[in-house]
Coordinates of C-alpha atoms and ligand atoms in Angstrom, one line a residue:
M90 CA 0.0 -0.1 0.0
E91 CA 3.0 2.4 0.6
I92 CA 3.9 1.9 -3.1
Y93 CA 0.4 2.4 -4.3
R94 CA 0.1 5.6 -2.1
S95 CA 3.2 7.0 -3.7
I96 CA 1.6 6.8 -7.1
G97 CA -1.7 8.0 -6.0
L98 CA -3.7 4.7 -6.1
A99 CA -4.1 3.8 -2.4
E100 CA -7.5 5.5 -2.1
A101 CA -9.0 3.6 -5.0
I102 CA -7.6 0.4 -3.8
T103 CA -8.9 1.0 -0.2
A104 CA -12.3 1.7 -1.6
A105 CA -12.1 -1.6 -3.7
G106 CA -11.4 -3.3 -0.4
K107 CA -14.7 -2.1 1.2
P108 CA -16.4 -5.5 1.0
F109 CA -13.7 -6.8 3.4
E110 CA -14.1 -4.0 5.9
G111 CA -15.9 -6.1 8.6
E112 CA -13.5 -9.1 8.0
A113 CA -11.9 -10.2 11.3
G114 CA -8.7 -12.0 10.5
V115 CA -7.6 -15.5 10.2
A116 CA -9.1 -18.4 12.5
R117 CA -8.4 -22.0 13.0
C118 CA -11.2 -24.6 13.9
V119 CA -12.5 -28.2 13.7
S120 CA -15.4 -27.0 11.7
L121 CA -17.1 -23.5 11.3
A122 CA -19.8 -24.6 13.8
D123 CA -17.0 -25.3 16.5
E124 CA -14.9 -22.9 18.5
W125 CA -12.5 -20.7 16.6
E126 CA -8.9 -19.9 17.6
W127 CA -7.8 -16.6 16.1
L128 CA -4.3 -16.7 14.3
Y129 CA -4.7 -13.0 13.4
S130 CA -7.7 -11.1 14.6
D131 CA -9.2 -7.6 13.7
A132 CA -7.5 -6.3 16.9
A133 CA -4.3 -6.4 14.9
P134 CA -3.8 -2.7 13.8
R135 CA -4.1 -2.1 10.1
G136 CA -1.7 0.9 10.2
M137 CA 2.0 0.8 11.3
P138 CA 2.5 4.7 11.8
E139 CA 6.0 4.1 13.2
V140 CA 7.0 2.4 10.0
T141 CA 4.9 3.6 7.1
A142 CA 2.1 6.0 6.1
G143 CA 0.5 3.2 4.2
E144 CA -2.2 1.1 5.8
A145 CA -2.9 -2.6 5.2
C146 CA -5.9 -3.2 3.0
M147 CA -7.6 -6.4 2.3
T148 CA -9.0 -6.6 -1.2
D149 CA -9.0 -9.1 -4.1
Q150 CA -7.1 -9.2 -7.3
N151 CA -10.2 -8.9 -9.4
A152 CA -10.9 -5.5 -7.9
V153 CA -7.3 -4.2 -7.9
E154 CA -6.3 -5.2 -11.5
P155 CA -8.9 -2.8 -13.2
I156 CA -7.5 0.1 -11.1
L157 CA -3.9 -0.7 -12.2
L158 CA -5.0 -1.2 -15.8
A159 CA -6.7 2.3 -15.8
A160 CA -3.7 3.9 -14.2
G161 CA -1.4 2.3 -16.9
R162 CA -3.6 3.7 -19.7
D163 CA -3.6 7.1 -18.0
H164 CA 0.1 7.0 -18.3
G165 CA 0.1 5.9 -22.0
A166 CA 0.1 2.1 -21.8
R167 CA -1.7 0.2 -24.4
Y168 CA -3.7 -2.8 -23.3
L169 CA -4.5 -5.6 -25.7
P170 CA -7.2 -7.8 -24.2
N171 CA -7.8 -11.3 -25.5
T172 CA -4.3 -11.3 -26.9
E173 CA -1.8 -14.1 -26.5
L174 CA 1.9 -13.8 -26.9
V175 CA 2.9 -16.7 -29.1
S176 CA 6.6 -16.2 -29.7
V177 CA 9.4 -14.0 -28.5
E178 CA 12.9 -13.5 -29.8
S179 CA 15.5 -11.7 -27.6
T180 CA 18.7 -10.4 -29.1
A181 CA 21.5 -8.1 -27.9
D182 CA 19.7 -5.2 -29.8
G183 CA 16.0 -5.7 -29.0
V184 CA 13.0 -8.0 -28.5
L185 CA 10.6 -9.0 -31.3
A186 CA 7.4 -10.6 -30.0
Q187 CA 4.5 -12.2 -32.0
V188 CA 1.0 -11.8 -30.6
A189 CA -2.2 -13.4 -31.6
D190 CA -5.7 -12.1 -31.3
R191 CA -7.5 -15.0 -29.6
A192 CA -11.0 -14.2 -31.3
T193 CA -9.7 -13.8 -34.9
G194 CA -6.4 -15.6 -34.8
A195 CA -4.7 -12.5 -36.5
R196 CA -1.1 -12.2 -35.6
T197 CA 0.9 -8.9 -35.1
E198 CA 4.6 -8.3 -34.5
I199 CA 5.7 -6.0 -31.6
G200 CA 9.3 -4.8 -31.5
A201 CA 10.6 -3.3 -28.2
D202 CA 13.8 -2.4 -26.4
Y203 CA 12.8 -4.7 -23.4
L204 CA 10.2 -7.1 -22.3
I205 CA 9.0 -7.9 -18.8
A206 CA 7.7 -11.5 -18.6
A207 CA 4.9 -11.1 -16.0
D208 CA 3.1 -14.2 -17.4
G209 CA 2.5 -16.1 -14.2
H210 CA 4.1 -19.1 -12.6
R211 CA 3.9 -21.4 -15.6
S212 CA 5.5 -18.5 -17.6
P213 CA 5.5 -19.7 -21.3
I214 CA 8.3 -17.0 -21.8
R215 CA 10.5 -18.3 -19.1
E216 CA 10.0 -21.8 -20.5
R217 CA 10.7 -20.7 -24.1
L218 CA 14.0 -18.9 -23.0
G219 CA 15.0 -22.2 -21.2
I220 CA 15.3 -20.6 -17.8
G221 CA 15.2 -23.3 -15.2
R222 CA 13.8 -23.4 -11.7
P223 CA 16.2 -25.7 -9.9
G224 CA 14.5 -27.6 -7.1
A225 CA 11.0 -26.4 -8.2
H226 CA 8.2 -28.8 -6.9
T227 CA 4.6 -29.0 -6.2
F228 CA 3.8 -30.3 -2.7
M229 CA 0.1 -30.1 -2.7
H230 CA -2.7 -30.3 -5.2
T231 CA -5.9 -28.4 -4.2
M232 CA -9.4 -28.2 -5.5
N233 CA -11.3 -24.9 -5.1
I234 CA -15.0 -25.2 -4.7
V235 CA -16.9 -21.9 -5.2
F236 CA -20.3 -21.7 -3.7
T237 CA -23.0 -19.4 -2.4
A238 CA -24.6 -19.8 1.0
E239 CA -26.4 -17.5 3.5
L240 CA -24.1 -18.0 6.6
A241 CA -24.9 -15.0 8.7
D242 CA -26.6 -17.1 11.5
L243 CA -23.7 -19.5 11.6
L244 CA -20.8 -17.0 11.7
P245 CA -20.7 -14.4 14.5
K246 CA -17.8 -12.8 12.7
R247 CA -16.5 -13.0 9.1
A248 CA -12.8 -14.2 8.9
L249 CA -10.8 -13.6 5.9
F250 CA -10.3 -17.2 5.9
W251 CA -10.6 -20.3 8.3
L252 CA -8.2 -23.2 8.5
I253 CA -10.1 -26.3 9.1
N254 CA -8.5 -29.3 10.8
D255 CA -10.5 -32.2 12.3
P256 CA -7.9 -34.6 13.9
A257 CA -10.7 -37.1 14.6
T258 CA -11.5 -37.5 10.9
G259 CA -8.4 -36.1 9.2
F260 CA -10.6 -33.6 7.3
G261 CA -8.6 -30.4 6.4
A262 CA -9.6 -27.5 4.3
G263 CA -9.4 -23.7 3.8
F264 CA -12.5 -21.8 3.9
V265 CA -12.2 -18.4 2.3
S266 CA -14.4 -15.2 2.2
T267 CA -14.9 -13.3 -1.1
A268 CA -15.8 -9.8 -1.9
Q269 CA -19.5 -10.9 -2.3
A270 CA -21.2 -11.5 1.2
D271 CA -22.8 -14.8 0.4
R272 CA -20.1 -16.2 -1.9
W273 CA -17.3 -18.6 -0.4
Q274 CA -14.6 -20.8 -1.5
L275 CA -13.7 -24.1 0.1
S276 CA -10.1 -25.4 -0.8
V277 CA -9.5 -29.2 -0.2
R278 CA -6.5 -31.3 -0.9
Y279 CA -6.9 -34.0 -3.8
D280 CA -4.6 -36.5 -5.5
P281 CA -4.2 -35.8 -9.2
E282 CA -2.9 -39.5 -9.8
I283 CA -6.4 -40.8 -9.0
E284 CA -8.9 -37.9 -9.5
T285 CA -9.7 -34.8 -11.5
E286 CA -12.1 -31.9 -11.4
R287 CA -14.8 -34.2 -12.9
D288 CA -14.7 -36.3 -9.8
F289 CA -15.8 -33.3 -7.7
D290 CA -19.5 -33.5 -8.7
E291 CA -22.2 -31.5 -7.1
A292 CA -23.1 -34.1 -4.4
R293 CA -19.4 -34.5 -3.4
C294 CA -19.0 -30.8 -3.3
R295 CA -22.1 -30.3 -1.1
K296 CA -20.9 -33.0 1.3
L297 CA -17.5 -31.3 1.6
V298 CA -19.1 -27.9 2.3
G299 CA -21.4 -29.5 4.9
T300 CA -18.5 -31.1 6.7
A301 CA -16.4 -27.8 6.7
L302 CA -19.5 -25.9 8.0
G303 CA -20.3 -28.6 10.5
R304 CA -23.9 -28.4 9.5
A305 CA -25.5 -30.4 6.7
D306 CA -28.8 -28.5 6.8
I307 CA -27.6 -25.1 5.2
A308 CA -28.7 -24.5 1.7
V309 CA -25.6 -24.3 -0.6
E310 CA -25.4 -23.5 -4.3
I311 CA -22.2 -24.9 -6.0
E312 CA -20.9 -22.4 -8.7
G313 CA -17.9 -24.3 -9.9
V314 CA -14.7 -26.1 -9.1
A315 CA -11.1 -25.4 -10.2
A316 CA -7.9 -27.2 -9.5
W317 CA -4.7 -25.4 -8.4
E318 CA -1.2 -26.4 -7.1
Q319 CA 0.8 -25.3 -4.2
G320 CA 4.3 -25.3 -5.1
V321 CA 7.6 -23.5 -4.8
G322 CA 10.1 -22.5 -7.5
V323 CA 12.6 -19.6 -8.0
A324 CA 14.0 -18.9 -11.5
E325 CA 17.8 -19.5 -11.8
T326 CA 18.1 -16.1 -13.4
Y327 CA 15.8 -13.1 -13.7
R328 CA 17.2 -11.9 -16.9
R329 CA 18.0 -13.3 -20.3
E330 CA 19.4 -10.6 -22.7
R331 CA 16.5 -8.0 -22.9
V332 CA 13.8 -10.0 -21.2
F333 CA 13.2 -9.7 -17.3
L334 CA 11.1 -12.1 -15.3
A335 CA 8.9 -10.5 -12.6
G336 CA 6.1 -11.7 -10.2
D337 CA 5.2 -15.4 -10.2
S338 CA 7.0 -16.0 -13.5
A339 CA 10.3 -15.3 -11.3
H340 CA 9.2 -17.0 -8.0
V341 CA 6.2 -18.8 -6.7
W342 CA 5.5 -20.1 -3.2
P343 CA 2.4 -20.9 -1.2
P344 CA -0.1 -18.2 -0.2
A345 CA 1.0 -18.2 3.5
Q346 CA 1.6 -14.6 4.6
G347 CA 0.2 -13.1 1.4
M348 CA 3.7 -12.6 -0.2
G349 CA 2.8 -13.6 -3.7
A350 CA 1.4 -10.5 -5.4
N351 CA 3.1 -8.3 -2.9
T352 CA 6.5 -9.5 -3.8
G353 CA 5.6 -9.2 -7.5
V354 CA 4.7 -5.5 -6.9
Q355 CA 8.1 -5.1 -5.2
D356 CA 9.8 -6.7 -8.2
A357 CA 8.1 -4.2 -10.6
H358 CA 8.9 -1.3 -8.3
N359 CA 12.6 -2.3 -8.3
L360 CA 12.8 -2.8 -12.1
A361 CA 10.5 0.0 -13.3
W362 CA 12.8 3.0 -12.4
K363 CA 15.8 1.2 -13.8
L364 CA 14.2 0.6 -17.2
A365 CA 13.0 4.3 -17.2
A366 CA 16.5 5.5 -16.3
V367 CA 18.1 3.4 -19.2
V368 CA 15.4 4.1 -21.8
N369 CA 15.5 7.8 -21.1
G370 CA 19.3 7.9 -21.2
W371 CA 20.1 8.9 -17.7
A372 CA 21.7 5.5 -16.7
G373 CA 23.9 3.0 -18.5
P374 CA 22.5 -0.4 -19.4
A375 CA 24.6 -2.0 -16.7
L376 CA 22.2 -0.7 -14.1
L377 CA 19.6 -3.2 -15.3
D378 CA 21.9 -6.0 -14.0
T379 CA 21.2 -4.9 -10.5
Y380 CA 17.5 -6.0 -10.8
Q381 CA 18.5 -9.5 -10.5
D382 CA 21.4 -8.9 -8.1
E383 CA 18.9 -7.3 -5.7
R384 CA 15.6 -9.3 -6.1
L385 CA 16.9 -12.9 -6.7
P386 CA 18.4 -13.2 -3.2
I387 CA 15.1 -12.1 -1.7
A388 CA 13.2 -14.7 -3.4
K389 CA 15.7 -17.4 -2.6
A390 CA 15.5 -16.5 1.0
L391 CA 11.7 -16.1 1.1
A392 CA 10.8 -19.4 -0.6
P393 CA 11.9 -21.8 2.3
L394 CA 10.5 -19.5 5.0
I395 CA 7.1 -19.4 3.4
V396 CA 7.0 -23.1 2.7
R397 CA 7.8 -23.7 6.4
N398 CA 5.0 -21.5 7.5
Q399 CA 2.5 -23.0 5.2
Q400 CA 3.4 -26.5 6.2
A401 CA 3.1 -25.5 9.9
R402 CA -0.3 -24.0 9.1
L403 CA -1.6 -27.0 7.1
S404 CA -0.5 -29.4 9.8
G405 CA -2.3 -27.4 12.5
G406 CA 0.9 -26.8 14.4
A407 CA 2.2 -23.4 15.7
E408 CA 3.8 -21.1 13.0
P409 CA 7.7 -20.9 13.5
T410 CA 8.7 -17.8 15.4
D411 CA 12.5 -18.2 15.0
G412 CA 12.7 -16.4 11.6
P413 CA 12.2 -12.8 10.4
D414 CA 8.7 -11.5 11.3
S415 CA 6.3 -10.2 8.6
E416 CA 7.4 -6.6 9.1
A417 CA 11.0 -7.6 8.4
L418 CA 9.9 -9.7 5.4
I419 CA 8.1 -6.7 3.8
F420 CA 9.9 -3.6 5.1
G421 CA 13.3 -5.1 6.0
Q422 CA 14.5 -6.4 2.7
H423 CA 18.2 -5.6 2.0
Y424 CA 19.9 -5.0 -1.3
W425 CA 23.6 -5.6 -2.1
S426 CA 24.4 -4.4 -5.6
S427 CA 26.3 -1.7 -7.6
A428 CA 23.3 0.5 -7.4
V429 CA 24.0 1.1 -3.7
I430 CA 27.0 2.9 -2.3
E431 CA 28.6 0.8 0.6
P432 CA 25.6 -1.5 1.4
A433 CA 25.5 -2.7 4.9
G434 CA 26.3 -6.4 4.2
R435 CA 24.8 -9.6 2.7
Q436 CA 22.1 -9.9 5.3
V437 CA 18.8 -10.4 3.3
F438 CA 16.2 -9.4 6.0
A439 CA 16.6 -7.1 9.0
T440 CA 15.4 -9.0 12.0
N441 CA 14.9 -5.8 13.9
R442 CA 13.1 -2.7 12.9
E443 CA 15.4 -0.5 10.7
T444 CA 16.1 2.5 12.7
V445 CA 19.0 4.2 11.1
A446 CA 19.1 4.8 7.3
T447 CA 21.3 2.1 5.8
P448 CA 22.4 1.9 2.2
G449 CA 20.6 -1.0 0.6
A450 CA 17.7 -0.9 3.0
R451 CA 14.4 0.9 2.6
A452 CA 14.6 4.5 3.7
P453 CA 13.1 4.8 7.2
H454 CA 9.7 6.4 7.4
L455 CA 9.2 10.0 8.6
W456 CA 6.0 12.0 9.1
L457 CA 6.4 15.3 7.4
R458 CA 4.5 18.5 6.7
R459 CA 4.8 20.3 3.4
N460 CA 2.6 23.2 2.4
D461 CA 0.2 22.4 5.2
R462 CA -0.1 18.8 4.0
R463 CA 0.8 15.8 6.3
L464 CA 2.6 13.1 4.4
G465 CA 4.9 10.2 4.8
L466 CA 8.4 10.4 3.4
H467 CA 7.6 7.6 0.8
D468 CA 4.8 9.7 -0.5
L469 CA 7.4 12.0 -2.0
I470 CA 9.3 9.1 -3.7
S471 CA 8.0 7.5 -6.8
D472 CA 9.6 8.6 -10.2
A473 CA 12.7 10.5 -9.0
F474 CA 15.8 10.2 -6.8
V475 CA 15.4 12.2 -3.5
L476 CA 18.3 13.9 -1.6
L477 CA 17.4 14.6 2.0
T478 CA 19.6 16.9 4.1
G479 CA 19.3 18.6 7.6
A480 CA 18.8 22.3 8.0
G481 CA 22.6 22.9 8.3
G482 CA 22.6 23.7 12.0
A483 CA 24.9 26.7 13.0
A484 CA 26.3 26.6 9.4
E485 CA 22.9 26.9 7.7
S486 CA 24.7 27.0 4.4
A487 CA 25.5 23.3 4.5
G488 CA 21.8 22.2 4.1
T489 CA 21.5 24.8 1.4
A490 CA 24.7 23.5 -0.3
W491 CA 23.3 20.0 -0.7
C492 CA 20.0 21.3 -2.2
A493 CA 22.1 23.4 -4.6
A494 CA 24.3 20.3 -5.4
A495 CA 21.2 18.6 -6.8
T496 CA 20.8 21.0 -9.7
E497 CA 23.8 19.9 -11.5
P498 CA 22.8 16.2 -12.1
R499 CA 19.4 17.4 -13.1
T500 CA 21.0 19.3 -15.9
E501 CA 24.1 17.3 -16.6
L502 CA 22.5 13.8 -16.6
A503 CA 19.0 15.0 -17.3
M504 CA 17.7 12.9 -14.5
P505 CA 14.8 13.5 -12.1
L506 CA 16.2 14.4 -8.6
H507 CA 14.4 16.3 -5.8
A508 CA 16.2 17.7 -2.9
Y509 CA 14.7 18.6 0.4
R510 CA 15.8 20.0 3.8
I511 CA 14.3 18.4 6.9
V512 CA 13.6 21.2 9.4
E513 CA 12.7 21.0 13.1
K514 CA 10.5 24.1 13.2
A515 CA 8.2 25.6 10.5
G516 CA 10.5 28.1 8.9
D517 CA 10.3 30.6 6.2
G518 CA 8.2 28.5 3.8
R519 CA 11.1 27.6 1.5
P520 CA 9.7 25.1 -1.1
E521 CA 12.4 22.6 -0.3
D522 CA 11.7 22.5 3.4
L523 CA 10.0 19.6 5.0
L524 CA 8.8 19.8 8.7
D525 CA 9.9 16.8 10.7
L526 CA 6.6 16.4 12.5
D527 CA 7.7 13.6 15.1
G528 CA 11.3 14.8 15.4
Q529 CA 12.6 11.4 14.1
W530 CA 15.1 12.7 11.5
P531 CA 18.1 12.6 13.9
A532 CA 17.4 9.1 15.3
R533 CA 16.3 7.4 12.0
Y534 CA 18.9 9.1 9.7
G535 CA 21.9 9.8 12.1
L536 CA 23.3 12.5 9.8
G537 CA 23.4 15.4 12.2
A538 CA 22.5 18.7 10.7
D539 CA 24.6 18.8 7.6
G540 CA 24.9 15.3 6.3
A541 CA 22.7 14.0 3.5
V542 CA 21.1 10.8 2.2
L543 CA 20.3 9.9 -1.3
I544 CA 17.1 7.7 -1.9
R545 CA 16.3 5.9 -5.0
P546 CA 13.0 6.1 -6.8
D547 CA 11.9 2.8 -5.3
G548 CA 12.5 4.3 -1.7
Y549 CA 15.8 2.4 -0.9
V550 CA 18.8 4.2 0.4
A551 CA 21.4 4.6 -2.3
A552 CA 24.1 6.5 -0.4
R553 CA 24.8 8.3 2.9
F554 CA 27.0 11.5 3.0
E555 CA 28.2 11.8 6.5
P556 CA 28.5 15.3 8.1
G557 CA 31.7 16.8 7.0
T558 CA 31.7 15.2 3.5
G559 CA 33.8 17.6 1.4
N560 CA 32.2 19.4 -1.6
P561 CA 28.5 18.2 -1.8
A562 CA 28.4 18.7 -5.7
D563 CA 31.4 16.6 -6.2
A564 CA 30.2 13.9 -3.8
L565 CA 26.7 13.7 -5.3
R566 CA 28.0 13.7 -8.8
A567 CA 30.5 10.8 -8.1
A568 CA 27.8 8.8 -6.3
L569 CA 25.2 9.1 -9.0
R570 CA 27.6 8.3 -11.8
R571 CA 28.6 5.1 -9.9
I572 CA 25.0 4.1 -9.1
L573 CA 23.6 4.8 -12.5
R574 CA 26.6 3.3 -14.3
A575 CA 26.5 6.4 -16.4
D576 CA 30.2 5.8 -17.0
G577 CA 29.4 2.7 -18.9
A578 CA 31.4 0.5 -16.5
S579 CA 30.5 -3.2 -16.5
S580 CA 28.6 -5.0 -13.9
G581 CA 30.6 -5.5 -10.8
G582 CA 30.3 -5.6 -7.0
P583 CA 28.8 -3.0 -4.7
G584 CA 29.8 0.7 -5.1
R585 CA 32.3 2.4 -2.9
C586 CA 31.8 5.8 -1.4
P587 CA 33.4 8.5 -3.6
Ligands
FAD662 C1 -5.2 -19.4 -3.4 C2 -4.3 -18.2 -3.5 C3 -4.3 -17.2 -2.6 C4 -3.3 -16.2 -2.7 N1 -3.3 -15.2 -1.8 C5 -2.4 -14.1 -2.0 C6 -2.5 -13.1 -0.9 O1 -3.3 -13.1 -0.1 N2 -1.6 -12.1 -1.2 C7 -0.7 -12.1 -2.2 O2 0.1 -11.1 -2.3 N3 -0.7 -13.1 -3.1 C8 -1.5 -14.1 -3.0 N4 -1.5 -15.1 -3.9 C9 -0.6 -15.1 -5.0 C10 -1.0 -14.1 -6.2 O3 -2.2 -14.5 -6.7 C11 0.1 -14.1 -7.2 O4 1.4 -14.0 -6.6 C12 -0.1 -13.2 -8.3 O5 -1.3 -13.3 -8.9 C13 1.0 -13.1 -9.3 O6 0.8 -12.1 -10.2 P1 1.5 -12.3 -11.7 O7 1.0 -11.0 -12.4 O8 2.9 -12.4 -11.5 O9 0.9 -13.5 -12.3 P2 -0.6 -13.9 -12.7 O10 -1.6 -13.2 -11.7 O11 -0.5 -15.3 -12.8 O12 -0.8 -13.2 -14.1 C14 -0.2 -13.7 -15.3 C15 -1.0 -13.3 -16.4 O13 -0.3 -13.6 -17.6 C16 -1.2 -14.1 -18.6 N5 -0.5 -14.8 -19.5 C17 0.3 -16.0 -19.4 N6 0.8 -16.4 -20.5 C18 0.4 -15.5 -21.4 C19 0.6 -15.4 -22.9 N7 1.4 -16.2 -23.6 N8 0.1 -14.3 -23.5 C20 -0.7 -13.4 -22.8 N9 -0.9 -13.5 -21.5 C21 -0.4 -14.5 -20.9 C22 -2.2 -15.0 -17.7 O14 -3.3 -15.2 -18.5 C23 -2.3 -14.0 -16.5 O15 -3.4 -13.1 -16.7 C24 -2.5 -16.1 -3.8 C25 -2.5 -17.2 -4.7 C26 -3.4 -18.2 -4.6 C27 -3.4 -19.2 -5.7

């Protein structure tokens, strides 16, 4: 939601989540008619004002995708519905794709500089390019039964989903709410060696739903069944020439902890500014190597953690508590690449809340006021680098010098870069001043009054400039050239402070 907020979509997505407003968390039970044990309850706060201005929002993919599509169109994207990509050729110079209109069969060729394969976990593009997923496997086959039933009398509260486990009979299932009040989904395990969707006829589905409800007398209308697999797999590479894998095509794992689409959005957020920088000429092509350098280690570390949590959930046991918590998984990801100057190390997730701005980590949140508007720091970061500095203290000129230093890369590299001073008190209304509402700049950034920090368009810290750094313009120029590979240098290790 922090990312959606920064591009102005949070409000629409929150509105799309309205049907889930009364939803009360995740519960475990023997059947819905029995006692429930809450794994997560509605008492859990939706906001984390110490960490982000974004607020968690429960909504479904069907409601979010039209919002994203409309936003893409507003920014000039062309959408071709009912169109299948049937071939793709990637060379050192470009990508040539052939697409087919599914209604007419008509084929069209599309040439492009780059291609993002966001074509799901079976990813025909990944397969065509021969990109493997070592160790990928399916560990559970699941049948989804979608049905309608009036359950208000049975359910004192509506969970997002219930995990059903009856040790006496061995019955296990997931029971999921949908955006429609009387529509539900039951997920049960099946064995594809001996049965298919056809074996789940209406009578069998009704019986399974009755068992999950713990009541056989409730009227149920079966709408349909669909098989899906729970598996895990991470692509061996995220890039082949000019094609990048993102989302499920790059990594897939079970739905525990809701890290599927969320991680895909983070992939896109990491890749989009790099592509924009290269295509618009303010970065060298080597910057694109850092997409894989940064995102692949995250997926490799996430996969076993999520599988372990899902297996604990399905077996009815307690979820492991010895790994990073969900805050660390989402907000504590660390990058180690040449797009970061002096990254903190090769630790993938911060186990504790990130308090001091660290190169390679997400920039710590600040509540700020600008022109009478209260906003979160990440609201200011979406399509440009951001340089933050203190007000300069006794030598007020120091803060001003950092802001002035930002004008040179704007013209020399023709890159988007905003510079702001973080001030303790509302001052003389300079446009570059941001009022630090909670006084957290000193503790979370540790830069004194005249250091500075450079934040990338995806909200990650690119470089720190400690107090006493020499000429701000020289330091900033050198850092940006190193990060953006504007010198045409080949891919290498992490950057070094200029
Ligand atoms: C039961 C379940 C619950 C889940 N719960 C959560 C959750 O709570 N939170 C969360 O974050 N994630 C969740 N996920 C995971 C989430 O749904 C996926 O991670 C997400 O949909 C992946 O998005 P994607 O765009 O990468 O791929 P997809 O959503 O699979 O989209 C790929 C698209 O590419 C299209 N495509 C494929 N091949 C071609 C072609 N040749 N030409 C044209 N189009 C093509 C497909 O038709 C599809 O529309 C859940 C998944 C499941 C199964």
